[in-house]
Amino acid sequence: MEQNMTSLIMIFGATGDLAKRKLFPSLYRLFERGKLSDQFAVVGVARRPLSNDEFQQSVKDSVISSLGEKNSLDQFVSHFYYQSHDVTDSNSYVALKKLADEIDAYYQLKGNRIFYLAMAPEFFGTIALHLQSDGLTDVTGYKRLVIEKPFGHDLESAKKLNQQIRTAFSEEEIYRIDHYLGKEMVRNIEVIRFANAIFEPLWNNRYISNIQITSSEILGVEERGRYYESSGALRDMLQNHMLQIVALLAMEPPINLTTDEIRSEKVRVFRSLRTIKGEKVNDYFVRGQYGPGTIEDQQVPKYRDEPMVDKESNTETFVAGKVMIDNFRWAGVPFYIRTGKRMEKKTTKIVIQFKDIPMNLYYQPEKMLNPNLLVIHIQPEEGITLHLNAKQAGGHLNAQEVKLSFSNTGTYTMNTPEGYEKLLYDCMRGDATNFTHWDEVAYSWAFVDKISEMWEKTKADFPNYSAGTMGPEAADQLLEKDGFFWWPVTDLEVDVCK
Ligand code: BG6
């Protein structure tokens, strides 16, 4: 893997929320840890006119507000420049190229360029085309395009966008961000699976009865009503983050850890997803929208009363589904997934439920033996818990549940690096493993399109869950009809050892 961190990073959308909340603090952390060489520079690009000084001040403010006061901030921001820019106007790109060439010469950046599109998706294609036609991609070093979600709205629009960016960048040069792939415990899934002799032999339909993935949020749609209205939970969370987790849990062991091998194993999972379409959608998927409710003692309004949301909105703020992977390893094992806004708790967890033992020797009236569970805690706690049964202390041979826990928070004194920091670092090193390949995007849209086509045809009976709950009743029934239930996320906390 190339370790050349010398680069000019151009951030389109440099005055936006993502740049301020995630990108600047992440770059600072890389700088502070000595991961950026002195040969790096950042050009902030956005519409609004700002001087370099004003821009540097805003970068400082965003670092301070997320990381607190820092000593080397002046030195860090001295690498930042600003260019006011109209994304549709060639003159802007010509001026940007001139500035980029000057900075390149000054810092000796070897012609390496990263173009980071952290802005409204409708401009992704236009920007990529201009970068090429106005000469910004004619470089002597590497050129990479980092692109935020949403990557299209459905398969058709994603294909169109892909064609536009492929005129200027090859697939190897495109880094499609899925920030879940930057999360420490999402990256840990493959290690837990493939570095443990005790799990891999059990990781199939002979020993696993079902897998549950929950990603619940407390927040509503905030200021993003306009975007969310055309997206909904299905496109916002399921098409990308949730299906990526499914792929990591279900993929075959790669023959080695190269980007191509890992991605091609993930693609094989996407290819095995059972297509759910037409009336069948109602058997496999449930949609929800929140009504008013109470969260952490605060009254919150219903979705339809959020800013920029239609009073009659048919947009789902919750989705639960049963995903089937029709291959040899997984035939018959449901992967249940659910995600939503304004739920009871902010948490992302995976529960792997193993099959019941053939016969319970330790039967006690009224008390069933718990199945073994492996819980992977993605956030906010990070860790794993293995639920076993063992003898209750005392004379009788009564079995009770015991938990073996590992918690990242208890092990390391430092916070685990933010996902964006890892992803930026990967991109600078040229490691695209934890970014989504076009094939993954295309298969996941093809899967999701069939569900949204069906939902768009019929008006749902919304709202159907109260804010502050775990979603509509139909989401519970989805599992009940298969003889399962959602393991309550509130009971699955990892014990943090201090
Ligand atoms: C984003 C979605 O991709 O992920 C947001 O657009 C959502 O709607 C967010 O809130 C959740 O991310 P995290 O890291 O807080 O789980």
Short mmCIF file of N, CA, C and O in Angstrom, two decimals, residues 88-130:
data_model
loop_
_atom_site.label_atom_id
_atom_site.label_comp_id
_atom_site.label_asym_id
_atom_site.label_seq_id
_atom_site.Cartn_x
_atom_site.Cartn_y
_atom_site.Cartn_z
N THR A 88 -21.15 25.78 -11.90
CA THR A 88 -21.60 25.60 -13.28
C THR A 88 -20.79 26.45 -14.26
O THR A 88 -21.05 26.44 -15.46
N ASP A 89 -19.83 27.22 -13.76
CA ASP A 89 -19.15 28.19 -14.62
C ASP A 89 -17.67 27.80 -14.84
O ASP A 89 -16.89 27.74 -13.90
N SER A 90 -17.32 27.61 -16.12
CA SER A 90 -15.94 27.22 -16.45
C SER A 90 -14.90 28.19 -15.91
O SER A 90 -13.81 27.77 -15.51
N ASN A 91 -15.23 29.48 -15.90
CA ASN A 91 -14.24 30.47 -15.42
C ASN A 91 -13.80 30.16 -13.99
O ASN A 91 -12.64 30.35 -13.63
N SER A 92 -14.77 29.71 -13.19
CA SER A 92 -14.43 29.37 -11.81
C SER A 92 -13.40 28.25 -11.75
O SER A 92 -12.49 28.26 -10.93
N TYR A 93 -13.58 27.26 -12.63
CA TYR A 93 -12.66 26.11 -12.62
C TYR A 93 -11.27 26.52 -13.13
O TYR A 93 -10.25 26.04 -12.64
N VAL A 94 -11.26 27.45 -14.10
CA VAL A 94 -9.97 27.91 -14.61
C VAL A 94 -9.21 28.61 -13.47
O VAL A 94 -8.01 28.38 -13.25
N ALA A 95 -9.94 29.45 -12.71
CA ALA A 95 -9.30 30.15 -11.58
C ALA A 95 -8.84 29.14 -10.52
O ALA A 95 -7.75 29.28 -9.94
N LEU A 96 -9.65 28.13 -10.31
CA LEU A 96 -9.31 27.11 -9.31
C LEU A 96 -8.05 26.34 -9.73
O LEU A 96 -7.18 26.04 -8.92
N LYS A 97 -7.97 26.07 -11.02
CA LYS A 97 -6.80 25.33 -11.52
C LYS A 97 -5.53 26.15 -11.31
O LYS A 97 -4.50 25.63 -10.88
N LYS A 98 -5.66 27.45 -11.56
CA LYS A 98 -4.48 28.32 -11.40
C LYS A 98 -4.03 28.28 -9.92
O LYS A 98 -2.84 28.09 -9.64
N LEU A 99 -4.99 28.45 -9.02
CA LEU A 99 -4.65 28.42 -7.60
C LEU A 99 -4.05 27.06 -7.21
O LEU A 99 -3.03 26.98 -6.52
N ALA A 100 -4.67 25.98 -7.72
CA ALA A 100 -4.18 24.63 -7.37
C ALA A 100 -2.75 24.45 -7.86
O ALA A 100 -1.90 23.90 -7.14
N ASP A 101 -2.45 24.92 -9.07
CA ASP A 101 -1.10 24.75 -9.61
C ASP A 101 -0.08 25.53 -8.77
O ASP A 101 1.03 25.05 -8.51
N GLU A 102 -0.48 26.72 -8.33
CA GLU A 102 0.45 27.52 -7.50
C GLU A 102 0.72 26.83 -6.16
O GLU A 102 1.86 26.73 -5.71
N ILE A 103 -0.36 26.35 -5.55
CA ILE A 103 -0.19 25.69 -4.24
C ILE A 103 0.64 24.41 -4.40
O ILE A 103 1.51 24.11 -3.59
N ASP A 104 0.36 23.70 -5.48
CA ASP A 104 1.10 22.47 -5.77
C ASP A 104 2.60 22.76 -5.85
O ASP A 104 3.42 22.05 -5.23
N ALA A 105 2.95 23.82 -6.55
CA ALA A 105 4.38 24.16 -6.71
C ALA A 105 4.97 24.59 -5.36
O ALA A 105 6.07 24.16 -4.98
N TYR A 106 4.21 25.37 -4.60
CA TYR A 106 4.72 25.90 -3.34
C TYR A 106 5.00 24.79 -2.31
O TYR A 106 6.04 24.76 -1.66
N TYR A 107 4.05 23.83 -2.19
CA TYR A 107 4.22 22.76 -1.20
C TYR A 107 4.87 21.50 -1.79
O TYR A 107 5.03 20.51 -1.08
N GLN A 108 5.16 21.54 -3.09
CA GLN A 108 5.70 20.36 -3.79
C GLN A 108 4.80 19.14 -3.60
O GLN A 108 5.20 18.13 -3.01
N LEU A 109 3.58 19.28 -4.07
CA LEU A 109 2.57 18.24 -3.82
C LEU A 109 2.57 17.15 -4.89
O LEU A 109 1.70 16.28 -4.88
N LYS A 110 3.55 17.20 -5.77
CA LYS A 110 3.76 16.14 -6.77
C LYS A 110 2.54 15.90 -7.65
O LYS A 110 2.32 14.79 -8.14
N GLY A 111 1.71 16.90 -7.79
CA GLY A 111 0.54 16.76 -8.67
C GLY A 111 -0.52 15.82 -8.13
O GLY A 111 -1.41 15.39 -8.88
N ASN A 112 -0.47 15.49 -6.81
CA ASN A 112 -1.50 14.59 -6.25
C ASN A 112 -2.72 15.40 -5.86
O ASN A 112 -2.61 16.39 -5.13
N ARG A 113 -3.89 14.97 -6.31
CA ARG A 113 -5.10 15.74 -5.99
C ARG A 113 -6.25 14.86 -5.54
O ARG A 113 -6.55 13.84 -6.14
N ILE A 114 -6.91 15.32 -4.48
CA ILE A 114 -8.14 14.67 -4.03
C ILE A 114 -9.27 15.69 -4.14
O ILE A 114 -9.15 16.81 -3.62
N PHE A 115 -10.30 15.35 -4.86
CA PHE A 115 -11.47 16.22 -4.99
C PHE A 115 -12.57 15.64 -4.11
O PHE A 115 -13.03 14.53 -4.36
N TYR A 116 -12.95 16.37 -3.10
CA TYR A 116 -13.93 15.85 -2.14
C TYR A 116 -15.24 16.61 -2.35
O TYR A 116 -15.31 17.80 -2.09
N LEU A 117 -16.27 15.91 -2.79
CA LEU A 117 -17.56 16.56 -3.03
C LEU A 117 -18.46 16.40 -1.80
O LEU A 117 -19.09 15.37 -1.60
N ALA A 118 -18.47 17.45 -0.99
CA ALA A 118 -19.24 17.41 0.26
C ALA A 118 -20.39 18.41 0.14
O ALA A 118 -20.48 19.38 0.88
N MET A 119 -21.23 18.20 -0.87
CA MET A 119 -22.27 19.19 -1.13
C MET A 119 -23.48 18.55 -1.79
O MET A 119 -23.55 17.34 -1.91
N ALA A 120 -24.42 19.42 -2.24
CA ALA A 120 -25.68 18.91 -2.79
C ALA A 120 -25.42 17.95 -3.96
O ALA A 120 -24.69 18.29 -4.89
N PRO A 121 -26.03 16.76 -3.91
CA PRO A 121 -25.73 15.72 -4.91
C PRO A 121 -26.10 16.11 -6.33
O PRO A 121 -25.53 15.58 -7.27
N GLU A 122 -27.03 17.06 -6.50
CA GLU A 122 -27.42 17.39 -7.89
C GLU A 122 -26.25 17.95 -8.69
O GLU A 122 -26.29 17.99 -9.91
N PHE A 123 -25.19 18.40 -7.99
CA PHE A 123 -24.05 18.97 -8.73
C PHE A 123 -22.89 18.00 -8.94
O PHE A 123 -21.91 18.35 -9.57
N PHE A 124 -22.99 16.80 -8.39
CA PHE A 124 -21.87 15.85 -8.47
C PHE A 124 -21.41 15.66 -9.92
O PHE A 124 -20.24 15.76 -10.25
N GLY A 125 -22.39 15.37 -10.80
CA GLY A 125 -22.06 15.08 -12.20
C GLY A 125 -21.45 16.28 -12.89
O GLY A 125 -20.40 16.18 -13.55
N THR A 126 -22.07 17.45 -12.70
CA THR A 126 -21.58 18.69 -13.32
C THR A 126 -20.14 18.97 -12.90
O THR A 126 -19.29 19.32 -13.73
N ILE A 127 -19.88 18.83 -11.62
CA ILE A 127 -18.52 19.14 -11.13
C ILE A 127 -17.51 18.18 -11.76
O ILE A 127 -16.47 18.61 -12.27
N ALA A 128 -17.84 16.90 -11.77
CA ALA A 128 -16.89 15.92 -12.33
C ALA A 128 -16.60 16.25 -13.80
O ALA A 128 -15.44 16.23 -14.23
N LEU A 129 -17.64 16.60 -14.54
CA LEU A 129 -17.43 16.90 -15.97
C LEU A 129 -16.54 18.14 -16.13
O LEU A 129 -15.62 18.16 -16.95
N HIS A 130 -16.80 19.16 -15.32
CA HIS A 130 -15.97 20.38 -15.40
C HIS A 130 -14.52 20.13 -14.97
O HIS A 130 -13.60 20.69 -15.54
#
